[in-house]
mmCIF file of C-alpha atoms in Angstrom:
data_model
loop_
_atom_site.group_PDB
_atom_site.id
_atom_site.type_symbol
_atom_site.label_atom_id
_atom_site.label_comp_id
_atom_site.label_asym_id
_atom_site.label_seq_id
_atom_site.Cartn_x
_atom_site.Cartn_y
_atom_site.Cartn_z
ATOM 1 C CA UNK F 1 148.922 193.306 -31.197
ATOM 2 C CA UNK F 2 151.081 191.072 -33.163
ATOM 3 C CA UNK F 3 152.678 192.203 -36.564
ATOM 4 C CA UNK F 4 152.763 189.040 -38.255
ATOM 5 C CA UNK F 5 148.834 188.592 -39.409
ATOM 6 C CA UNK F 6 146.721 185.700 -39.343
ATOM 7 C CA UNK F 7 145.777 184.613 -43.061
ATOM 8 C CA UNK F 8 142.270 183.496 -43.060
ATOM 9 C CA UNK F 9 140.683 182.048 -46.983
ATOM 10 C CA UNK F 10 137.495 182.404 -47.486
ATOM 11 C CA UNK F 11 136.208 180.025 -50.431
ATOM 12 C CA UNK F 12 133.456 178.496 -52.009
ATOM 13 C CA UNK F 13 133.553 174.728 -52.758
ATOM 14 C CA UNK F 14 130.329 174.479 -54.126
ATOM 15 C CA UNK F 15 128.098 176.155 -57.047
ATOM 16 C CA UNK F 16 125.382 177.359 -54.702
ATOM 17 C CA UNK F 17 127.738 180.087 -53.366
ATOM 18 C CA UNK F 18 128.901 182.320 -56.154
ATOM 19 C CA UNK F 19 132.597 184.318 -55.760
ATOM 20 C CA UNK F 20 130.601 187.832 -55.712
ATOM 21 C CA UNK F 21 128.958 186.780 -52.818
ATOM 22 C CA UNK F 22 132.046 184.914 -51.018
ATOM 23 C CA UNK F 23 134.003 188.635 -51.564
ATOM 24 C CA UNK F 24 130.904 190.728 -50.707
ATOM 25 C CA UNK F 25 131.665 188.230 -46.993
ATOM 26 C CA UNK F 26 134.925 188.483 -47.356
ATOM 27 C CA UNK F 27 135.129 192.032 -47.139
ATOM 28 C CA UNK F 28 132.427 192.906 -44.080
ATOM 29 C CA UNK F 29 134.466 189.983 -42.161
ATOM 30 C CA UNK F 30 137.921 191.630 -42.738
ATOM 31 C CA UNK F 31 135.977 195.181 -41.495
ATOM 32 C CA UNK F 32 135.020 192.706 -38.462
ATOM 33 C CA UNK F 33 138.327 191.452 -37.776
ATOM 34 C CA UNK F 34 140.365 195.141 -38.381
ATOM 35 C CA UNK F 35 137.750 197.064 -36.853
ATOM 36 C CA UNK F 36 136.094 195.176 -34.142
ATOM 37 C CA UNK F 37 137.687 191.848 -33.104
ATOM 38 C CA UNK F 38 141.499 192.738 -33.729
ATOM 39 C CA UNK F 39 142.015 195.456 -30.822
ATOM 40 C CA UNK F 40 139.894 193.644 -28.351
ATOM 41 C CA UNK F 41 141.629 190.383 -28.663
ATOM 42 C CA UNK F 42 144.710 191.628 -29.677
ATOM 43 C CA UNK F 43 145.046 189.875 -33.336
ATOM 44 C CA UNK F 44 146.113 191.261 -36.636
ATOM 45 C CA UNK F 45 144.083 189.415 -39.933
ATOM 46 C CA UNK F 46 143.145 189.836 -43.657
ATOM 47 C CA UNK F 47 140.551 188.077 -44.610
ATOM 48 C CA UNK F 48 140.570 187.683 -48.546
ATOM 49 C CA UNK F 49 138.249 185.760 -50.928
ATOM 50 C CA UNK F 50 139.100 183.134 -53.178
ATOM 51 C CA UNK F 51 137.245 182.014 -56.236
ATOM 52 C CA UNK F 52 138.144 178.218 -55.761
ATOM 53 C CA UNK F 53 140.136 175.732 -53.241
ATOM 54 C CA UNK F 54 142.793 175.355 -55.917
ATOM 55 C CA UNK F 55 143.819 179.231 -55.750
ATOM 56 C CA UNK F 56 143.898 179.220 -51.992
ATOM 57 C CA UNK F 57 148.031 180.029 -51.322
ATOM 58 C CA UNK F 58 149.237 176.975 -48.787
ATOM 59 C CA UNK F 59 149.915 179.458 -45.610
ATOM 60 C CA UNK F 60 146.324 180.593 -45.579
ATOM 61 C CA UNK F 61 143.750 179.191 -43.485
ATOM 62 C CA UNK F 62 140.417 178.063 -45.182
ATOM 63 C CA UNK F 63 136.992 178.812 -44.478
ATOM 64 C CA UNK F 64 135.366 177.011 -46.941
ATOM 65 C CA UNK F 65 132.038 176.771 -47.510
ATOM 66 C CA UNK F 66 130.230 173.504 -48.813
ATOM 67 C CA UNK F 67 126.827 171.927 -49.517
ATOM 68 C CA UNK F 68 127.105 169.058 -47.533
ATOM 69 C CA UNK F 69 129.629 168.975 -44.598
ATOM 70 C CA UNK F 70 128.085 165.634 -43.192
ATOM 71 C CA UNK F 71 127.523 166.823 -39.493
ATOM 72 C CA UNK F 72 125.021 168.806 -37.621
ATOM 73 C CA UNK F 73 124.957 172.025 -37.067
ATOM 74 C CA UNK F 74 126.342 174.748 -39.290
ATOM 75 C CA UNK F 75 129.879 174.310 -39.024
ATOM 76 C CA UNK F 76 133.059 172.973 -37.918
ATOM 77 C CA UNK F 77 136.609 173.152 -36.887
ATOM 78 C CA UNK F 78 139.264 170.888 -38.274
ATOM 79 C CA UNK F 79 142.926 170.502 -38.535
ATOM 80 C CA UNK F 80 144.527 168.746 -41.498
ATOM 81 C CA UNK F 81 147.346 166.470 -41.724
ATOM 82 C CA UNK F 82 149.975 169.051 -41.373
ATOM 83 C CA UNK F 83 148.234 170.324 -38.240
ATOM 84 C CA UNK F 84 147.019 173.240 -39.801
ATOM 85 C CA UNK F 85 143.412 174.935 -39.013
ATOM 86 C CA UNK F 86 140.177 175.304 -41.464
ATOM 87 C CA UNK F 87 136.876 175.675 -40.962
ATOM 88 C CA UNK F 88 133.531 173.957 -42.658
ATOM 89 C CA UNK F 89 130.606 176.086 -43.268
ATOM 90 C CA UNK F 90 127.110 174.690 -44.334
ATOM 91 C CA UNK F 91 125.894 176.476 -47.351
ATOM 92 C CA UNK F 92 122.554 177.285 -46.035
ATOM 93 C CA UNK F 93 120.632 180.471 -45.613
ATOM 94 C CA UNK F 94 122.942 181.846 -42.657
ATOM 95 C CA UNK F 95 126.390 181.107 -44.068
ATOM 96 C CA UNK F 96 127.479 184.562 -43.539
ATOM 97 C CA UNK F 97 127.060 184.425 -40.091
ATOM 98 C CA UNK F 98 128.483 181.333 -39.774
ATOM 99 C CA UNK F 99 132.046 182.355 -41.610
ATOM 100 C CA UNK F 100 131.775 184.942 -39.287
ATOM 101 C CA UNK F 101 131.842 182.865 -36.031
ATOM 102 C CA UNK F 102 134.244 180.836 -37.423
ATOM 103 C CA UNK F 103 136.524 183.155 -38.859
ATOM 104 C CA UNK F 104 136.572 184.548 -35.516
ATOM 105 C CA UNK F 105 136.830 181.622 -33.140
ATOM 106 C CA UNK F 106 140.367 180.746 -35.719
ATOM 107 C CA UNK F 107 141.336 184.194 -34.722
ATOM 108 C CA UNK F 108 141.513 183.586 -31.256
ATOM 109 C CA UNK F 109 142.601 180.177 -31.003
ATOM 110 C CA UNK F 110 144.266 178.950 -34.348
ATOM 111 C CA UNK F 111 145.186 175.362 -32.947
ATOM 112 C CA UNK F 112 141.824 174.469 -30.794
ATOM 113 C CA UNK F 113 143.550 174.248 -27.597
ATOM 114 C CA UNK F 114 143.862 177.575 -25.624
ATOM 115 C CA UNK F 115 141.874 176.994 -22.213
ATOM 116 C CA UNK F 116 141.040 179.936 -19.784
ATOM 117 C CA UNK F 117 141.000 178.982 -16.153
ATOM 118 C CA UNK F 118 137.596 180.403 -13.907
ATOM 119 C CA UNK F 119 135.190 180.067 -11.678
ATOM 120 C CA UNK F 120 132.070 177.274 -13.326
ATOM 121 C CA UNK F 121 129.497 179.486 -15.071
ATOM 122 C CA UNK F 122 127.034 180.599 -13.319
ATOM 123 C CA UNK F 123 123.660 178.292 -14.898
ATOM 124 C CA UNK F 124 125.514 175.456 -14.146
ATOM 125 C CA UNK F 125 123.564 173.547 -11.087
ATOM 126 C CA UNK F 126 125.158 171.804 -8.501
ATOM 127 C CA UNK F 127 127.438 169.483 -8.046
ATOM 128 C CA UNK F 128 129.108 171.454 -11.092
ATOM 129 C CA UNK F 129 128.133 174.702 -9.347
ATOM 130 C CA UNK F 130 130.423 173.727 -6.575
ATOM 131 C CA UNK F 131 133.456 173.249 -8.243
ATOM 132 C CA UNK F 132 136.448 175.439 -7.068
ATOM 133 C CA UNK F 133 138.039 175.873 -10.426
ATOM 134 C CA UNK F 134 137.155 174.682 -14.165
ATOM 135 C CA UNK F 135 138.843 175.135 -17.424
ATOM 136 C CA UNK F 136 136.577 177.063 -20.473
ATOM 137 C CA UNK F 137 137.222 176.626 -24.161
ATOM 138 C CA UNK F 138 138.175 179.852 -25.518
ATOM 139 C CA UNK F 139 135.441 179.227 -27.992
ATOM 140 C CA UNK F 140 134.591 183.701 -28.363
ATOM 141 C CA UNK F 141 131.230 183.145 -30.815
ATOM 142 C CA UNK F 142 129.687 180.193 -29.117
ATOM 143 C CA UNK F 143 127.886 182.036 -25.644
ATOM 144 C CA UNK F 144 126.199 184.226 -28.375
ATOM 145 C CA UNK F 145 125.902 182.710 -31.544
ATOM 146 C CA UNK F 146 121.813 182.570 -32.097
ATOM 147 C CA UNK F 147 121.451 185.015 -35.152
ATOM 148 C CA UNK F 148 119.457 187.134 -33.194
ATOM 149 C CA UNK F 149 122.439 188.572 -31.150
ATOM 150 C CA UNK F 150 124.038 189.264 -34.690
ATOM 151 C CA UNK F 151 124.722 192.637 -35.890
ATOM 152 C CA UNK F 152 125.090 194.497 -39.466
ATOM 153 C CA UNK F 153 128.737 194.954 -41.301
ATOM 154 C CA UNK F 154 128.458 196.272 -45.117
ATOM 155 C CA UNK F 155 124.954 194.978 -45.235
ATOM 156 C CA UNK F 156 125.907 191.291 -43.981
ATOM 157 C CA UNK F 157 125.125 190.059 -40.544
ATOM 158 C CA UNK F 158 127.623 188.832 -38.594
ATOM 159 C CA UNK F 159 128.425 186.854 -34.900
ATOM 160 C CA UNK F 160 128.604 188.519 -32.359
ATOM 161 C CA UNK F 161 131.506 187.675 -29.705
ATOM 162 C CA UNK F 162 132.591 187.929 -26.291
ATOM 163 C CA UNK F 163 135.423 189.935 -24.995
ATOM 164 C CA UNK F 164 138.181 188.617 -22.724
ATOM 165 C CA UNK F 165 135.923 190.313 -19.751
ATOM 166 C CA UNK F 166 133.940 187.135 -20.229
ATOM 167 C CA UNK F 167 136.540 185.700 -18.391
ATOM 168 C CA UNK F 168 136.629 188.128 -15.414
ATOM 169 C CA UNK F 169 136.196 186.199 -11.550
ATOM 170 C CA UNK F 170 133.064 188.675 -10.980
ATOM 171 C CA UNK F 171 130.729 191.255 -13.140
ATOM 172 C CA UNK F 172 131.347 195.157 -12.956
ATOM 173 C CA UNK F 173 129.201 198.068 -13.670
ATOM 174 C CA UNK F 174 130.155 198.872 -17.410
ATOM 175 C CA UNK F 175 131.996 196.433 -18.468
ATOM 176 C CA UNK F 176 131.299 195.006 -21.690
ATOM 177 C CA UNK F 177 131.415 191.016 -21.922
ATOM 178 C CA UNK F 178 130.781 191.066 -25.492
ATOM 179 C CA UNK F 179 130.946 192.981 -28.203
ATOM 180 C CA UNK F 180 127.424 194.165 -28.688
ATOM 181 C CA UNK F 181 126.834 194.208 -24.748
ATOM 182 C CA UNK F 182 124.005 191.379 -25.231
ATOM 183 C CA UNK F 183 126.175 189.205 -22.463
ATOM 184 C CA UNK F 184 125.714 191.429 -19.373
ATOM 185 C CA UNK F 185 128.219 188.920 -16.725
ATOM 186 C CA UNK F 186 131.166 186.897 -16.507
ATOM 187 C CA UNK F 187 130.663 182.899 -17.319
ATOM 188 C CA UNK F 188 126.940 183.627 -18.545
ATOM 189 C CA UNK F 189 124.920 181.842 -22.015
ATOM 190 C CA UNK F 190 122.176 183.610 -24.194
ATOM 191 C CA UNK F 191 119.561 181.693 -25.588
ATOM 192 C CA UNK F 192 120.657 179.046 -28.421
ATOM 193 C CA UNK F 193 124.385 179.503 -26.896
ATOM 194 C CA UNK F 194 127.012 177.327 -24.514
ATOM 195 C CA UNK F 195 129.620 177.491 -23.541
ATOM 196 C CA UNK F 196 132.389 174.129 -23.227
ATOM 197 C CA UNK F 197 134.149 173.825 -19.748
ATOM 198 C CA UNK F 198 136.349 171.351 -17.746
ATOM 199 C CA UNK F 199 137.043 169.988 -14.241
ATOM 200 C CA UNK F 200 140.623 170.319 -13.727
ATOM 201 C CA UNK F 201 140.936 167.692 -11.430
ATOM 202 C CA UNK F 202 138.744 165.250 -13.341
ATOM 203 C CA UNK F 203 138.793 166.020 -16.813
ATOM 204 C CA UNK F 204 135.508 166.035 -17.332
ATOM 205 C CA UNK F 205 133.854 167.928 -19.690
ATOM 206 C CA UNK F 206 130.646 169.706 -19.763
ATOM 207 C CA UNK F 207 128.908 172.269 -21.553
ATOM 208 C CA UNK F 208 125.912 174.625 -20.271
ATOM 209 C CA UNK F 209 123.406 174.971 -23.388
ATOM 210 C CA UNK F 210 120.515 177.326 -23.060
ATOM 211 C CA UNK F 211 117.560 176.543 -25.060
ATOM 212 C CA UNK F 212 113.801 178.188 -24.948
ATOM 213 C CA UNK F 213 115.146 180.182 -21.773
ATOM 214 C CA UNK F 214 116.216 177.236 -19.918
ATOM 215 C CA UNK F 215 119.812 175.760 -19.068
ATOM 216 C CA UNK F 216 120.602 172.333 -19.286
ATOM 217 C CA UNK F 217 124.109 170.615 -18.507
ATOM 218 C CA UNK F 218 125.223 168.574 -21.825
ATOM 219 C CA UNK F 219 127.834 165.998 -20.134
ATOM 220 C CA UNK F 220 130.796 165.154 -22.660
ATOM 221 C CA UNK F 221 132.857 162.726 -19.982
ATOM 222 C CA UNK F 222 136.222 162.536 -19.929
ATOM 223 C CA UNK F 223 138.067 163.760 -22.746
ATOM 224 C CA UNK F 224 140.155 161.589 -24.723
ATOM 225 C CA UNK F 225 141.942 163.189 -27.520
ATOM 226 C CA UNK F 226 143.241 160.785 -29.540
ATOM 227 C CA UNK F 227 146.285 163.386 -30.931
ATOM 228 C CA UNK F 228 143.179 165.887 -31.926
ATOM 229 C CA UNK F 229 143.147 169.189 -30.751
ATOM 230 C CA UNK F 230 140.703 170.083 -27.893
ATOM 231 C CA UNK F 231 138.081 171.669 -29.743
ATOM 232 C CA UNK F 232 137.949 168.967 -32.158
ATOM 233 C CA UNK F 233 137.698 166.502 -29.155
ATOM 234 C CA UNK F 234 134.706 168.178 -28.242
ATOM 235 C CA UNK F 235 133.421 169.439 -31.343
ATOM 236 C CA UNK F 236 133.068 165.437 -31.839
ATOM 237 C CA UNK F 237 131.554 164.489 -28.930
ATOM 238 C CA UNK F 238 128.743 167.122 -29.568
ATOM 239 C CA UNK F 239 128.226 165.630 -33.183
ATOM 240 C CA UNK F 240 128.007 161.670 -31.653
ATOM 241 C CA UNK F 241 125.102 163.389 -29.569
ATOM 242 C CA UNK F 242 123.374 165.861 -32.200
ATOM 243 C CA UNK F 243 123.526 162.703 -34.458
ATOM 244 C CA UNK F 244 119.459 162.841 -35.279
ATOM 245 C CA UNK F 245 119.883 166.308 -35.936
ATOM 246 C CA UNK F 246 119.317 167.748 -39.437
ATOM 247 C CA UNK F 247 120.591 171.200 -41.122
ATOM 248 C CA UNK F 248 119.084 173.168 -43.363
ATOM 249 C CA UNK F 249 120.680 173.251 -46.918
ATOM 250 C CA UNK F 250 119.732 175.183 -49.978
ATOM 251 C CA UNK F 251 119.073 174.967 -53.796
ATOM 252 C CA UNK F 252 121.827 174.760 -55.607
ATOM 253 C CA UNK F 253 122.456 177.652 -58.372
ATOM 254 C CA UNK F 254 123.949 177.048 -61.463
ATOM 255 C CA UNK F 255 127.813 175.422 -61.550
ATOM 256 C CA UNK F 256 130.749 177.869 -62.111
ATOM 257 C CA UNK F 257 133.723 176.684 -63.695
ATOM 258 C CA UNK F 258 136.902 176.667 -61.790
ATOM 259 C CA UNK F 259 139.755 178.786 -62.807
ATOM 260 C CA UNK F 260 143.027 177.603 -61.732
ATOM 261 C CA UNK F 261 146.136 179.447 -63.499
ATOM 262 C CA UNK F 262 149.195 181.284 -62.027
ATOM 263 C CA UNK F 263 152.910 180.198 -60.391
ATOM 264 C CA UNK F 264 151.096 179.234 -57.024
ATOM 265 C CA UNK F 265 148.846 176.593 -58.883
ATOM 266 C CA UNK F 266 150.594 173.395 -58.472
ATOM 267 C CA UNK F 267 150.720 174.023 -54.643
ATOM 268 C CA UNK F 268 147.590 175.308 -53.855
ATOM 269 C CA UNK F 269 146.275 172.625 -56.393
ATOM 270 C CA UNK F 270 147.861 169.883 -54.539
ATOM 271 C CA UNK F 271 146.508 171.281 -51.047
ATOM 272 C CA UNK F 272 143.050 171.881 -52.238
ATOM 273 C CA UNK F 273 143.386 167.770 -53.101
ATOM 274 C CA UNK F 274 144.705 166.734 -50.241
ATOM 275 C CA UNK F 275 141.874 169.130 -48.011
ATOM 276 C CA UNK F 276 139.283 167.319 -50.610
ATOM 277 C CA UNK F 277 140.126 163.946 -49.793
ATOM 278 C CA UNK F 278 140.549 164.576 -45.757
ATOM 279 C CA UNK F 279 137.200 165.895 -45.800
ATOM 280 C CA UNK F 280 135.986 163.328 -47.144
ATOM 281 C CA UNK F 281 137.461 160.849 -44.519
ATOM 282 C CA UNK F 282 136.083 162.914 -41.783
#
């Protein structure tokens, strides 16, 4: 396991999440990451909470969780301008277990790009099913996501997540393939899951989504990345299809005031402005 730790933020950019509830998170993911996630994927993390964007120190990652994040879905992945990995969480009635599965999918692959080479997953129909070889996201939450595959830390429910058995050429008696055994074979999606794969050869993309029991092939084309990472490629692909889609958002509580103080002020302050304004271009 390495001995330098990942530094994951997790913040609150908007008055409908209070800080007691972003540290009562904070703490049940950093018993996630010590406890569960670290010695199965090999990572070391703290998870801390941070009562605004201004106070978050420059080498942490953010999670940061917002009213509007103007795209489907719950969530999403991001790099800034310096490269540098955070995370978008819609401040809805499942945030928790959205921080979760994105806290976790930084974890395991900071920079978006880490591919694990396999056979093509096992829903997939033909001509996919043919394929000799494919390429899969290392995207750990995203198989299991739905919130009914989620399970209890300090009263919060959080993501499930596969294990790198996912991964294995064939299944074996025992073996877990995620965390809370709900995955029970190598390749394979639950229900409200997918999973994002490649043809070598090709590059073209696909991803096997599994909705009301049945799998369907979502086909992204070939990638082209533009100088974003890989999981942004794709994450943005998805969002040009799930345009029409809506997410669910919820009343806002009453504003807190921001307190920004300290010797790390005038960097975090100047990173919290320059995440602000790339979010806003996004």
């Amino acid at each position: 396991m390495s001995t330098l730790p990942h530094q994951i933020a997790l913040v609150s950019d908007t008055s409908t999440v209070g800080f007691s509830d972003v540290s009562t998170v904070a703490a049940a993911l950093q018993k996630q990451a010590t406890r569960d996630f670290g010695p199965i994927w090999q990572v070391n993390a703290t998870v801390s909470a941070f009562d605004a964007l201004e106070l978050v120190p420059v080498d942490y990652w953010p999670v940061i969780v917002r009213d509007d994040i103007d795209q489907p879905g719950a969530a999403g992945y991001h790099t800034d301008d310096n490269g540098q990995p955070f995370s978008l969480v819609q401040a809805d009635d499942q945030w928790q277990l959205t921080a979760s599965h994105e806290t976790l999918e930084m974890l395991a692959d900071p920079f978006g790009n880490r591919t694990i080479a396999g056979s093509p997953p096992p829903q997939a129909p033909r001509p996919i099913s043919t394929l000799r070889r494919v390429v899969y996201l290392a995207e750990v939450c995203d198989p299991c996501e739905d919130a009914q595959f989620a399970y209890g830390v300090n009263g919060q429910q959080l993501s499930d997540f596969i294990t790198p058995h996912y991964y294995d050429p064939s299944g074996a008696t025992g073996t877990l393939y995620s965390f809370r055994g709900n995955i029970k074979a190598p390749h394979t999606v639950l229900e409200n899951g997918y999973v994002s794969f490649g043809n070598p050869v090709t590059n073209q993309w696909y991803q096997i989504v599994v909705t009301n029991g049945q799998a369907q092939v979502r086909d992204l084309g070939k990638l082209n990345r533009n100088g974003r990472s890989l999981r942004e490629t794709v994450d943005d692909l998805v969002r040009n299809i799930r345009k029409d889609d809506h997410y669910r958002t919820r009343k806002p509580l009453a504003a807190r005031a921001a307190r920004v103080g300290g010797a790390l002020a005038e960097s975090s302050g100047a990173r919290a402005q320059s995440l602000r304004d790339f979010i806003g271009k996004l």
